[in-house]
PDB file of C-alpha atoms in Angstrom:
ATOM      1  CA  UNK Q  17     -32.701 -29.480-105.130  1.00 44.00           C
ATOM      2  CA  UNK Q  18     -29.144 -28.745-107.523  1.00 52.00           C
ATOM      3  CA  UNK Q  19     -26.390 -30.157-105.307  1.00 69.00           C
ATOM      4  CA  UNK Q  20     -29.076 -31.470-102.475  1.00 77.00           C
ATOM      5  CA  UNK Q  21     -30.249 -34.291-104.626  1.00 83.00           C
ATOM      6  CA  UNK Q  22     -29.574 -37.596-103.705  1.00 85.00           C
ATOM      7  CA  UNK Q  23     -28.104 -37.199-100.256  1.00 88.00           C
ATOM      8  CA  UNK Q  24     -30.924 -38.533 -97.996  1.00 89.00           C
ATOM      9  CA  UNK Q  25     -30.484 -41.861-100.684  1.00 91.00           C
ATOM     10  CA  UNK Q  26     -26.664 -41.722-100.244  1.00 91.00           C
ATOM     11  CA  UNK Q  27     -27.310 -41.412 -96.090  1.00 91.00           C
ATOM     12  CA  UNK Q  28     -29.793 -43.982 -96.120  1.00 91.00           C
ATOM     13  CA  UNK Q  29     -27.525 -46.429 -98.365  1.00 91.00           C
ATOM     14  CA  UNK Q  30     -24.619 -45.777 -96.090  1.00 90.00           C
ATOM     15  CA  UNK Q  31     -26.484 -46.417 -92.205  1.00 89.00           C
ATOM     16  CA  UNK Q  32     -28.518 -49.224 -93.776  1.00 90.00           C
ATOM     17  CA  UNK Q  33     -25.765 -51.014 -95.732  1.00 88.00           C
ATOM     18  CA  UNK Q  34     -28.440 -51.609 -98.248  1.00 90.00           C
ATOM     19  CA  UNK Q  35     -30.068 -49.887-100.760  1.00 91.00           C
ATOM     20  CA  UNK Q  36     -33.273 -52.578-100.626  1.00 91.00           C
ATOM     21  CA  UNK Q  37     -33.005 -51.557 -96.834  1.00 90.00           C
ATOM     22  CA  UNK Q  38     -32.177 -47.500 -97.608  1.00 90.00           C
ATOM     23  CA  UNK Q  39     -35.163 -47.673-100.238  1.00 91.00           C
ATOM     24  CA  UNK Q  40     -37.866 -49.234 -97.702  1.00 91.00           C
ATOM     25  CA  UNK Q  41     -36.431 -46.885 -94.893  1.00 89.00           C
ATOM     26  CA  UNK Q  42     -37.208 -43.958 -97.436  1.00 89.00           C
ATOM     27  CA  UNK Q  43     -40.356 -45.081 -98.781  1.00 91.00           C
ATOM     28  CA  UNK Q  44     -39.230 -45.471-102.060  1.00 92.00           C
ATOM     29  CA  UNK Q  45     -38.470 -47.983-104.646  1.00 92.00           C
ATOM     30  CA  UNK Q  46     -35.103 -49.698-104.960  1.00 92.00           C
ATOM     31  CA  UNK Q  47     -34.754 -48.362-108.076  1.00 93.00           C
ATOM     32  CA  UNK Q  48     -34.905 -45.029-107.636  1.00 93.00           C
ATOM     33  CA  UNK Q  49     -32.297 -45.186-104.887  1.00 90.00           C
ATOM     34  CA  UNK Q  50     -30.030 -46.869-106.813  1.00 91.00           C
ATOM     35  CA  UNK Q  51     -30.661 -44.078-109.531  1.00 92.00           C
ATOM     36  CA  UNK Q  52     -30.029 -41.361-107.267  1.00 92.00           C
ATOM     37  CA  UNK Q  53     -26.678 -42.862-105.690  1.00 91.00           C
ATOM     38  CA  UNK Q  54     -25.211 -43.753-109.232  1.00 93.00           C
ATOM     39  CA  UNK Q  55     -26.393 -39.519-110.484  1.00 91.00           C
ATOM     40  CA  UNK Q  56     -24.715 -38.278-107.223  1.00 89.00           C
ATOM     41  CA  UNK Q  57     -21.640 -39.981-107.862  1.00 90.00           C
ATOM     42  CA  UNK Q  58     -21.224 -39.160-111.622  1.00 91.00           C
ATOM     43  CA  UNK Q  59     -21.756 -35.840-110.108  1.00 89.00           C
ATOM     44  CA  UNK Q  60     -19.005 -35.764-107.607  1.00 90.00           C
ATOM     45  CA  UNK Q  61     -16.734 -38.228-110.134  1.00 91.00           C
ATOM     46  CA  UNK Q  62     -16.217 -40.792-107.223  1.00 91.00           C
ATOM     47  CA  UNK Q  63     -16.895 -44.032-106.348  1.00 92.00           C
ATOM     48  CA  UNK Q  64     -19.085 -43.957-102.779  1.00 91.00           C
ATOM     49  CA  UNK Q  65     -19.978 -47.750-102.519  1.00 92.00           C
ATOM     50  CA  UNK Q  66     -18.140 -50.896-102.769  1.00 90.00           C
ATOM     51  CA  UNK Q  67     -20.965 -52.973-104.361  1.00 87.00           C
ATOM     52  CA  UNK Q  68     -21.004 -56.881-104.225  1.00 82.00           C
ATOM     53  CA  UNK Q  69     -23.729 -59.252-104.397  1.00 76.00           C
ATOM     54  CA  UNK Q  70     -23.985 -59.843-100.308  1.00 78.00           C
ATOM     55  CA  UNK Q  71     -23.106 -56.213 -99.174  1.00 82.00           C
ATOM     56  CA  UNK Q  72     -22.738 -52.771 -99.988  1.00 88.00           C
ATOM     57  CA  UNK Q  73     -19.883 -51.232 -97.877  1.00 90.00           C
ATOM     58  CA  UNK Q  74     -18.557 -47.252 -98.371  1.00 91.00           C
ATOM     59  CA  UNK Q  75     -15.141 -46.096 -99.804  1.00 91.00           C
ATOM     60  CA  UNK Q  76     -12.798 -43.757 -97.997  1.00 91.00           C
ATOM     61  CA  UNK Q  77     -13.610 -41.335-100.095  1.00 92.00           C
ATOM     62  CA  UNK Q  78     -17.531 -42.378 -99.428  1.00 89.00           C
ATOM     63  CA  UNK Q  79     -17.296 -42.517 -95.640  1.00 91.00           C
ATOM     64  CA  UNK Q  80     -15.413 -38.727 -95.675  1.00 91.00           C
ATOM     65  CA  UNK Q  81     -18.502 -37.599 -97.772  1.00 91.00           C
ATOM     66  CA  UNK Q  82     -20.758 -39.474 -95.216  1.00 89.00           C
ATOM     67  CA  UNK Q  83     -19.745 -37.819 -92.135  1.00 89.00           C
ATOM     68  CA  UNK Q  84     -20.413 -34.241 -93.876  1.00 89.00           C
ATOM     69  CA  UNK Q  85     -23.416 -35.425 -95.381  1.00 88.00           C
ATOM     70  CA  UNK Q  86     -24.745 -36.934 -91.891  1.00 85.00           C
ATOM     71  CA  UNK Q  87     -24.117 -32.863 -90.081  1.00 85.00           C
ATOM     72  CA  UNK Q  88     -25.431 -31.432 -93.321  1.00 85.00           C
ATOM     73  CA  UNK Q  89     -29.136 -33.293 -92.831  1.00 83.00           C
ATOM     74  CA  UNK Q  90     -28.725 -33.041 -89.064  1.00 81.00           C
ATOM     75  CA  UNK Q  91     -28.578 -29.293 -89.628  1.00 80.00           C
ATOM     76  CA  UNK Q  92     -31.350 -29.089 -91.956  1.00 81.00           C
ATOM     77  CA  UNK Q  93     -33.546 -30.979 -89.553  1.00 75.00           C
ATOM     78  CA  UNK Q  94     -32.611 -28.740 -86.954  1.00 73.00           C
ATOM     79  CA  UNK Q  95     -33.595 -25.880 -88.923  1.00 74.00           C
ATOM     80  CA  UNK Q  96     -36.720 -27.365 -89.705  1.00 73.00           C
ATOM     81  CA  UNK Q  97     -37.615 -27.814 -85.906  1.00 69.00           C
ATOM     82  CA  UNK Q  98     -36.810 -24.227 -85.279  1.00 66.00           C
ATOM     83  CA  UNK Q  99     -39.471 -22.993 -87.575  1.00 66.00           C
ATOM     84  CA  UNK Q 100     -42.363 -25.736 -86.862  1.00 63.00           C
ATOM     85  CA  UNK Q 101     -41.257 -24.365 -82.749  1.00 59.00           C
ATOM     86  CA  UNK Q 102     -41.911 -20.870 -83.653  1.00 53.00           C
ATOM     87  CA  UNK Q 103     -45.398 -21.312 -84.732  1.00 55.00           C
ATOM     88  CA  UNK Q 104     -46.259 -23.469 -82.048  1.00 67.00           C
ATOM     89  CA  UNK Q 105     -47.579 -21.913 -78.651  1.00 72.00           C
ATOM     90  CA  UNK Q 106     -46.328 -22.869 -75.432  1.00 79.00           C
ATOM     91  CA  UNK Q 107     -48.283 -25.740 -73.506  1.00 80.00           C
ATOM     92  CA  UNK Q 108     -47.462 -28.100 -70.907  1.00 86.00           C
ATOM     93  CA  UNK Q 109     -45.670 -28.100 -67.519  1.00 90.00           C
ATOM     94  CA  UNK Q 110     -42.947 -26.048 -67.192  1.00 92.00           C
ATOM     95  CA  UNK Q 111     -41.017 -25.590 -64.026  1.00 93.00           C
ATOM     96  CA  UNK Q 112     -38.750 -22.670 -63.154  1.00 95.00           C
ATOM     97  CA  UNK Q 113     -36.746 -21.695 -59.664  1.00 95.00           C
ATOM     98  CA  UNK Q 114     -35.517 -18.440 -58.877  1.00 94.00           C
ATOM     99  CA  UNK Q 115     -34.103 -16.509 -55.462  1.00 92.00           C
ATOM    100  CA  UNK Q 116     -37.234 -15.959 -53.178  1.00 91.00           C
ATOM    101  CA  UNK Q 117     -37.313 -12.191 -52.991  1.00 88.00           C
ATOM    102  CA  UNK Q 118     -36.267 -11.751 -55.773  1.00 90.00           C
ATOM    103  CA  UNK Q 119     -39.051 -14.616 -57.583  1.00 92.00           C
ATOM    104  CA  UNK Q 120     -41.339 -12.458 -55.397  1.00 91.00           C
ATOM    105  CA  UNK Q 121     -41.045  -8.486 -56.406  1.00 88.00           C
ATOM    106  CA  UNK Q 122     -39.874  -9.102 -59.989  1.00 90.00           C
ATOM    107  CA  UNK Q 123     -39.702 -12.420 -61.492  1.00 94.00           C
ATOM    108  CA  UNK Q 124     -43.257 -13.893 -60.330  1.00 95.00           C
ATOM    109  CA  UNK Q 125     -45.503 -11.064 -62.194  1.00 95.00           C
ATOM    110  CA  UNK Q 126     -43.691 -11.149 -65.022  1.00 95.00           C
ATOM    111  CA  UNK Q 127     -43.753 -15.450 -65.265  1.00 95.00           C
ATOM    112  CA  UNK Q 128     -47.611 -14.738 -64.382  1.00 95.00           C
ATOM    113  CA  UNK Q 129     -48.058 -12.156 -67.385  1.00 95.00           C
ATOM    114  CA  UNK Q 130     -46.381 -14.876 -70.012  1.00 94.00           C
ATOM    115  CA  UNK Q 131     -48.795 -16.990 -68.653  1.00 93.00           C
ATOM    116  CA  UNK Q 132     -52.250 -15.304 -69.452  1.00 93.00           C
ATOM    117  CA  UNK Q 133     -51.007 -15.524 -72.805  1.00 91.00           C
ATOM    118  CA  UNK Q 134     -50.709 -19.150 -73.119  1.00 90.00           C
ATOM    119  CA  UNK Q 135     -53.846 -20.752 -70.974  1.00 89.00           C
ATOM    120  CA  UNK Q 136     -52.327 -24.192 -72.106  1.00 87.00           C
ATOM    121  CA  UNK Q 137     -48.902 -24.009 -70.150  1.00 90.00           C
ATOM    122  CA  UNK Q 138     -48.824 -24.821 -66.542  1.00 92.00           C
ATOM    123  CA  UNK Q 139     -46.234 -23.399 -64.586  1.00 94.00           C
ATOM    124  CA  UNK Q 140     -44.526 -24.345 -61.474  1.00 94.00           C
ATOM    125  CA  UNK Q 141     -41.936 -21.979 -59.243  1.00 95.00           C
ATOM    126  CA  UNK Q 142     -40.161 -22.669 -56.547  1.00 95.00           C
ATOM    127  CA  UNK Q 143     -38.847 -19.957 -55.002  1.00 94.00           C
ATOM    128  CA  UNK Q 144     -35.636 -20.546 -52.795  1.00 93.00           C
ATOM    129  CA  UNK Q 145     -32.350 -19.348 -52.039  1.00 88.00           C
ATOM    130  CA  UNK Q 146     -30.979 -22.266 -52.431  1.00 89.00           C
ATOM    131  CA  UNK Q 147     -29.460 -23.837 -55.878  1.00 87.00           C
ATOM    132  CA  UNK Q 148     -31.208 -26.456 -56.794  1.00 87.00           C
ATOM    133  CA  UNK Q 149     -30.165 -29.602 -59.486  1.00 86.00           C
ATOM    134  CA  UNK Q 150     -32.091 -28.571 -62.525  1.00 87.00           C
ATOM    135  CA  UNK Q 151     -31.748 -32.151 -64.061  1.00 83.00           C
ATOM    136  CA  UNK Q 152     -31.973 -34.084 -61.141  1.00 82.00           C
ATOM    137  CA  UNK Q 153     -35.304 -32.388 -59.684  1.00 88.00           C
ATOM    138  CA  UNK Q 154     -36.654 -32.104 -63.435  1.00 87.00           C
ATOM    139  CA  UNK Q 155     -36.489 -28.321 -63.670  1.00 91.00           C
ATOM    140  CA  UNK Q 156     -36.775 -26.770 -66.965  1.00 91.00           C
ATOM    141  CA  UNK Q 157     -35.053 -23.466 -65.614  1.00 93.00           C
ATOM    142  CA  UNK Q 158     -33.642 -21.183 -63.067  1.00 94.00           C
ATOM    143  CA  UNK Q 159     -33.375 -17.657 -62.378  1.00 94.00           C
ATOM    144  CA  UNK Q 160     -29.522 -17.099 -61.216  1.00 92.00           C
ATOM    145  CA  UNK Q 161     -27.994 -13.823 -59.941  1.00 88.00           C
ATOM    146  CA  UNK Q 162     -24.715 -12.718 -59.934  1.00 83.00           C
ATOM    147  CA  UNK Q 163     -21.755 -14.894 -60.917  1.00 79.00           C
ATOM    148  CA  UNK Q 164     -21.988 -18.278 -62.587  1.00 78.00           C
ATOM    149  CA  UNK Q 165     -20.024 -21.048 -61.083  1.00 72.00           C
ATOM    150  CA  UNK Q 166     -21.916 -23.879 -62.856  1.00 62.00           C
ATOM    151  CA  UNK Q 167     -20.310 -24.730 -66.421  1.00 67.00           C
ATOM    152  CA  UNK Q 168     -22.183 -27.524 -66.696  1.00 75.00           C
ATOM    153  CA  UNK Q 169     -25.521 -25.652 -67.309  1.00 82.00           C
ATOM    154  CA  UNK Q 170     -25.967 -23.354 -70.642  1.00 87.00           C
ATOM    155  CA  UNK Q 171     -26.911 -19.907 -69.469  1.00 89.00           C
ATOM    156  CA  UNK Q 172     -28.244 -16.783 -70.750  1.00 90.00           C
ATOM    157  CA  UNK Q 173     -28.110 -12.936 -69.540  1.00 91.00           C
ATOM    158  CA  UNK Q 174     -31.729 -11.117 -69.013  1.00 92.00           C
ATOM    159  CA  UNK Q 175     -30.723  -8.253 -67.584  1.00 90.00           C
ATOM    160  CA  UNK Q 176     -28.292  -6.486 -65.047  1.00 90.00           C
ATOM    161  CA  UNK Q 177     -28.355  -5.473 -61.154  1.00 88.00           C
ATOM    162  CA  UNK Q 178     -26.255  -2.568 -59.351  1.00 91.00           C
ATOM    163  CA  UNK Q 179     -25.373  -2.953 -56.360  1.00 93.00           C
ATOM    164  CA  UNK Q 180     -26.251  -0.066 -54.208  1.00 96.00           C
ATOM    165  CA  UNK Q 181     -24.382   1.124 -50.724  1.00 97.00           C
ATOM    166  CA  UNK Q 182     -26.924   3.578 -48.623  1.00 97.00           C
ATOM    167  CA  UNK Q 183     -28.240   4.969 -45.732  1.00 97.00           C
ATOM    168  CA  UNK Q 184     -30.887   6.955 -44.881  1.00 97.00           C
ATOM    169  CA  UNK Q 185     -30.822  10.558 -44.479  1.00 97.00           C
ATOM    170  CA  UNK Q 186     -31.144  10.469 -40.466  1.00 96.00           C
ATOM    171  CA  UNK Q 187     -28.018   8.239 -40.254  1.00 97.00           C
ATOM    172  CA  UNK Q 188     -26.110  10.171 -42.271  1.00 97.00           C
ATOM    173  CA  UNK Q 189     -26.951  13.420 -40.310  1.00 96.00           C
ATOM    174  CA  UNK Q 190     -25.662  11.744 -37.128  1.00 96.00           C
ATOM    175  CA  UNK Q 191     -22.745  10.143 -38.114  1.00 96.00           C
ATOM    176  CA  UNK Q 192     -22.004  11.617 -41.653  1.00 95.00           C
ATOM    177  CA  UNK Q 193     -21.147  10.522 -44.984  1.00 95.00           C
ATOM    178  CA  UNK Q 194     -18.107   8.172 -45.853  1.00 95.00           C
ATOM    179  CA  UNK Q 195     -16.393   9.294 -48.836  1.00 94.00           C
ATOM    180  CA  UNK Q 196     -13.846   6.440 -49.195  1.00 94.00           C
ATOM    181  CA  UNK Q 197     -13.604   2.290 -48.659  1.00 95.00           C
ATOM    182  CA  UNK Q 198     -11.124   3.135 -45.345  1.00 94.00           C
ATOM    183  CA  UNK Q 199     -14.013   5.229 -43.787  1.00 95.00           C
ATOM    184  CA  UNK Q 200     -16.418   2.356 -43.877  1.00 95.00           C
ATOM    185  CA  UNK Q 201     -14.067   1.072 -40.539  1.00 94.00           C
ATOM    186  CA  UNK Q 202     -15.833   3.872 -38.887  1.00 94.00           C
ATOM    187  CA  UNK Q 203     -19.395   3.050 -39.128  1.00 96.00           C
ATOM    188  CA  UNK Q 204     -22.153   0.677 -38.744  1.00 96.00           C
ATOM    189  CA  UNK Q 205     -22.692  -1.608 -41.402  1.00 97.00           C
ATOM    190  CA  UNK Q 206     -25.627  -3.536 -41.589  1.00 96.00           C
ATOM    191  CA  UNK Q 207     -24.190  -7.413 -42.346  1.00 95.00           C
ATOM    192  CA  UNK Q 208     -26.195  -9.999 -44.768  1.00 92.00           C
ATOM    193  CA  UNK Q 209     -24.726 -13.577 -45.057  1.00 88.00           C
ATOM    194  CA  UNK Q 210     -21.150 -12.077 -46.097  1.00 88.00           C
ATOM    195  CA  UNK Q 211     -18.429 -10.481 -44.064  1.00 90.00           C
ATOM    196  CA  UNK Q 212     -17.688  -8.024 -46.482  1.00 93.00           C
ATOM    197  CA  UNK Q 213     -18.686  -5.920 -49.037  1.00 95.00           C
ATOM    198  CA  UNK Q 214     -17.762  -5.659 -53.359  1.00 93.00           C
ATOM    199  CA  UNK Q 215     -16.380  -2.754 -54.724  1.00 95.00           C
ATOM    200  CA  UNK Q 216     -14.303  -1.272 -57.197  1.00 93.00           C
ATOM    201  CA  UNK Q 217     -11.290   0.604 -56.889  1.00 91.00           C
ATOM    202  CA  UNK Q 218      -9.031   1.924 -59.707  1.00 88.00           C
ATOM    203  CA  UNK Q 219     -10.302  -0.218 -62.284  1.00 86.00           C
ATOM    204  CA  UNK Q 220     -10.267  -3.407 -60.219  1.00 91.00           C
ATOM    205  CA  UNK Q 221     -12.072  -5.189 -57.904  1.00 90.00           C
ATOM    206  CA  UNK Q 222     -12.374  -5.043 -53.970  1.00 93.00           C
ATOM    207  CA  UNK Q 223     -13.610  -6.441 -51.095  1.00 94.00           C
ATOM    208  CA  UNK Q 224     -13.782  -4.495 -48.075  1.00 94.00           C
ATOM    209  CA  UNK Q 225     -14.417  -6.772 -44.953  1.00 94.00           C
ATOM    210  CA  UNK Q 226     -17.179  -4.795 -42.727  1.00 94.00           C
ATOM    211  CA  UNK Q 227     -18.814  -5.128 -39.389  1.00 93.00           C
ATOM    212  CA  UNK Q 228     -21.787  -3.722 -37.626  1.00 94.00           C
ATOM    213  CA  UNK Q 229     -24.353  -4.762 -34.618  1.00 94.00           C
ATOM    214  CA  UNK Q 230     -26.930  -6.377 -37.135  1.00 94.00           C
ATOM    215  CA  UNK Q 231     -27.440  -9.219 -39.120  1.00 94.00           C
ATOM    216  CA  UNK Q 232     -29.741 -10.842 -41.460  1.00 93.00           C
ATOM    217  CA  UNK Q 233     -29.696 -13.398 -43.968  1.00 89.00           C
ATOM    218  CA  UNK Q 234     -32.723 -11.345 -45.721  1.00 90.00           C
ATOM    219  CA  UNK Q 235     -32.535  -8.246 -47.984  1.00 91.00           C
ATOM    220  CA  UNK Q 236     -36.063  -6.929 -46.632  1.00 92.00           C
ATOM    221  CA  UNK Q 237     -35.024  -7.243 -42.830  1.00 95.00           C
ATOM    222  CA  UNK Q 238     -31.579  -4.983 -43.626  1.00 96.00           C
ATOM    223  CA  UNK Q 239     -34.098  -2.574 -45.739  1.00 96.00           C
ATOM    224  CA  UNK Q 240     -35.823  -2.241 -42.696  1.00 97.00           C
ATOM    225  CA  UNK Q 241     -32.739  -1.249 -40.632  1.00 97.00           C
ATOM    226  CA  UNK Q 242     -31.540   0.937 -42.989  1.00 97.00           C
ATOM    227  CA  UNK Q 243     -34.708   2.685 -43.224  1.00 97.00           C
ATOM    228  CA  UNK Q 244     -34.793   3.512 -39.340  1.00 97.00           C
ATOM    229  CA  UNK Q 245     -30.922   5.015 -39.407  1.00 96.00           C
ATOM    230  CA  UNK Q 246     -29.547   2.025 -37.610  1.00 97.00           C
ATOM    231  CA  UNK Q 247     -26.460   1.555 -40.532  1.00 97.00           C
ATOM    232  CA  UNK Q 248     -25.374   1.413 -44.043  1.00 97.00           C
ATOM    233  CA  UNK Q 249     -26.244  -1.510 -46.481  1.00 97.00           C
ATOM    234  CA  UNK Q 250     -25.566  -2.675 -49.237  1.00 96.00           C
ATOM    235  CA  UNK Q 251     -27.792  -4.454 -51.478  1.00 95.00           C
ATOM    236  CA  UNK Q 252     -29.018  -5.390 -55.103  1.00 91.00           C
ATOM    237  CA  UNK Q 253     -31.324  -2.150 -56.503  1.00 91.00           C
ATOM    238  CA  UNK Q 254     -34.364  -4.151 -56.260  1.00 88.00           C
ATOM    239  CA  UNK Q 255     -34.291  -4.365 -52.339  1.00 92.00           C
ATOM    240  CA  UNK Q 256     -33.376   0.051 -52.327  1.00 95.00           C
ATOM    241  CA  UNK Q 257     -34.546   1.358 -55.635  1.00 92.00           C
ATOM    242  CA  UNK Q 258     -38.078   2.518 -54.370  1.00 93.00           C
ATOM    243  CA  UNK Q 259     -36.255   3.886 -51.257  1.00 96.00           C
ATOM    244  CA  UNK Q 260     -33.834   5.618 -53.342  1.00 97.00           C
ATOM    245  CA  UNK Q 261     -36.054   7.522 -55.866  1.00 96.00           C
ATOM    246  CA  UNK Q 262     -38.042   8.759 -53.024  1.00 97.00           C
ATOM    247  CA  UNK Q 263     -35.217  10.049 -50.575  1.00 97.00           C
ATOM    248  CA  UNK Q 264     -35.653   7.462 -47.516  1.00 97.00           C
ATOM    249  CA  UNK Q 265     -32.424   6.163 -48.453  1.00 97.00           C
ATOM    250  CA  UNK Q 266     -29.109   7.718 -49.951  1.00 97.00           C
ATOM    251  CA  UNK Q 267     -26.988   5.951 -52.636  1.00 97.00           C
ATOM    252  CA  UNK Q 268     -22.673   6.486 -51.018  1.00 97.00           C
ATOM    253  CA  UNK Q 269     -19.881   5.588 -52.327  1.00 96.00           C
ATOM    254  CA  UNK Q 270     -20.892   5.543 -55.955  1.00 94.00           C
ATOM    255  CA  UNK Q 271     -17.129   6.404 -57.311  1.00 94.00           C
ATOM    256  CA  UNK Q 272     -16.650   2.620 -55.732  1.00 94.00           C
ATOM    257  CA  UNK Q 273     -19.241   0.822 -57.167  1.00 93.00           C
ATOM    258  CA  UNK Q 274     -19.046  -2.936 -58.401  1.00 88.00           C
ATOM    259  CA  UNK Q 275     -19.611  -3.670 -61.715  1.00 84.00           C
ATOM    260  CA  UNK Q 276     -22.931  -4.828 -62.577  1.00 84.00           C
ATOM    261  CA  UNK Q 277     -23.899  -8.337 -62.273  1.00 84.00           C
ATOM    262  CA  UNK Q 278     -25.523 -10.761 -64.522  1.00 88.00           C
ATOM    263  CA  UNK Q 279     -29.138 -11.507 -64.124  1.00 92.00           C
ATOM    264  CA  UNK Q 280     -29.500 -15.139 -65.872  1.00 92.00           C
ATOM    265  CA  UNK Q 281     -31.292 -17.883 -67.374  1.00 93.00           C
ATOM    266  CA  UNK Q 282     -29.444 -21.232 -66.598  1.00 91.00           C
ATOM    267  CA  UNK Q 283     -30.905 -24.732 -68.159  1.00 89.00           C
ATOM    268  CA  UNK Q 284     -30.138 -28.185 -69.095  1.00 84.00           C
ATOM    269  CA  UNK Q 285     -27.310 -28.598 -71.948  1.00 77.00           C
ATOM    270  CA  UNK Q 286     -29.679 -29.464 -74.927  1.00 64.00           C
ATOM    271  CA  UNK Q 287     -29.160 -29.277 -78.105  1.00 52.00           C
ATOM    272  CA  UNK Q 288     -32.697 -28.481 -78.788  1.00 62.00           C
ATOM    273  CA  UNK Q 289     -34.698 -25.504 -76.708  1.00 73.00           C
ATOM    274  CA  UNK Q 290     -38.716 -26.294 -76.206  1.00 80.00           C
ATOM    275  CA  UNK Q 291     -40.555 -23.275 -77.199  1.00 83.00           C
ATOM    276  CA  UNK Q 292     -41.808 -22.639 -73.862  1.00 88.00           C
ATOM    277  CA  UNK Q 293     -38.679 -22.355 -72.177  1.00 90.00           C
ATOM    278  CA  UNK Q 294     -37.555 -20.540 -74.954  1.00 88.00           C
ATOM    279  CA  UNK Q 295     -39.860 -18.184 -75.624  1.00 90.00           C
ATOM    280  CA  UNK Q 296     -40.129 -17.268 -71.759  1.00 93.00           C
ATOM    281  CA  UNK Q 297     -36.398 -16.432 -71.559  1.00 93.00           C
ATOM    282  CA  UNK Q 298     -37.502 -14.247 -74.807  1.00 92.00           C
ATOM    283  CA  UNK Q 299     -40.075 -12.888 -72.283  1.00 93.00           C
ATOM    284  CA  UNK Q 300     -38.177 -12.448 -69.787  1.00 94.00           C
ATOM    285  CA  UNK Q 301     -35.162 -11.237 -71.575  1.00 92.00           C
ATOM    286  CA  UNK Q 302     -37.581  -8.413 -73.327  1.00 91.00           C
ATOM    287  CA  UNK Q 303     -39.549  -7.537 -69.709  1.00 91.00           C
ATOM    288  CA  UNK Q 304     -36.243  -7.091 -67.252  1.00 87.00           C
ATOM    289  CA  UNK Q 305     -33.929  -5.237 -69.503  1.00 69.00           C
ATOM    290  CA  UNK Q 306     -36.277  -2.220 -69.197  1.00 58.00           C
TER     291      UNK Q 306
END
């Protein structure tokens, strides 16, 4: 153990106030507690313990040493959790949330995969557009997109999404192509829950307040629109990729185009990960960065 021997005795000693009490908390004998405490500190050339006959109290230099000692064994439990969690499968409940459309085309068959391969974990997703209190309505995770604006939540990034602006070809050949953010004025732009749209101009960003004769609070229903040349959209590449690739719709604007956003994995501040939530945000991670 070289400089590792004698600390859980020494920890023990100094919670306890006792080295009867350390040595029954330990499972050893008195004895050999007291051994161990007198080796360590002929090691270190300190006193650690006041010793009388009705208590056993800790120096200053013994209560420094205890405080690094104490985050030293702290860490090496830790450690050992890690590795007894990575050879243990996932099982039990574990409840997620994510954005409904997008829970729907991407998220859901991917969470459903993960599961197959662990027939002992249950899952539970509830799929709305609303953001939901992870802690207060016992949620192990959510699926966030875009922006963070919760600090109180530890968060990871799984991937990316572009936002696209498009049309399809038959609006275009009516009322042509904008080629900059003041030419947007001009045309028909198909509104979601914001007034305007995110872009980026000269290395910073923009938003460009739009306004059309439609409007939707859902991705599909502007898809729709767009498809049958009533405006120009914007929206997240999973509502227009399949659209894009095969022509029906046309990506504009592109020298304006937002940064990507974050897709992420938000959850309760723990010190401590489960394996299954872990190990699905490995999944996950893995699956949507493709």
């Amino acid at each position: 153990m070289g400089n590792w021997e004698g600390l859980n005795e020494f920890v023990a000693v100094a919670e306890t106030g006792s080295f009867t009490d350390a040595a029954r908390k330990l499972g050893i004998s008195t004895a050999q507690v007291s051994r161990q405490v007198k080796a360590l500190e002929s090691r270190l050339s300190t006193r650690l313990f006041y010793r009388t006959t009705r208590r056993v109290s800790l120096t200053e230099v013994g209560q420094v040493y205890y405080q690094h000692c104490r985050q030293l064994l702290e860490g090496l439990a830790d450690a050992e959790r890690a590795v007894t969690d990575l050879q243990q499968a996932p099982r039990g409940r574990l409840r997620l949330t994510a954005p409904v459309t997008y829970g729907e085309t991407t998220l859901a068959p991917l969470v459903h995969d993960f599961a197959l391969r662990y027939p002992e974990l249950q899952v539970e997703m509830a799929l709305t557009n609303q953001k939901l209190d992870l802690v207060a309505e016992g949620f192990d995770l959510a699926v966030r997109l875009g922006k963070l604006d919760d600090s109180s939540m530890m968060a990871r990034r799984l991937a990316s999404r572009t936002l696209y602006v498009c049309a399809s070809p038959d609006y275009l050949s009516t009322y042509g192509e904008p080629r900059s953010l003041a030419e947007l004025a001009r045309h028909n732009c198909l509104l979601g829950t914001l007034d305007y749209w995110r872009f980026r101009e000269q290395g910073r960003a923009k938003n460009i307040r739009i306004s059309g004769s439609i409007r939707c609070n859902s991705g599909r229903a502007l898809v729709d629109a767009a498809l049958k040349g009533m405006g120009i959209v914007q929206l997240p590449d999973y509502y227009v990729d399949e659209a894009l690739q095969s022509g029906r719709l046309v990506s504009l604007l592109e020298p304006y185009r937002e940064q990507d956003d974050g897709i992420w994995g938000i959850y309760p501040h723990n010190r401590h990960l489960s394996p299954k939530v872990r190990m699905l945000l490995d999944y996950l991670g893995t699956h949507l960065g493709k």
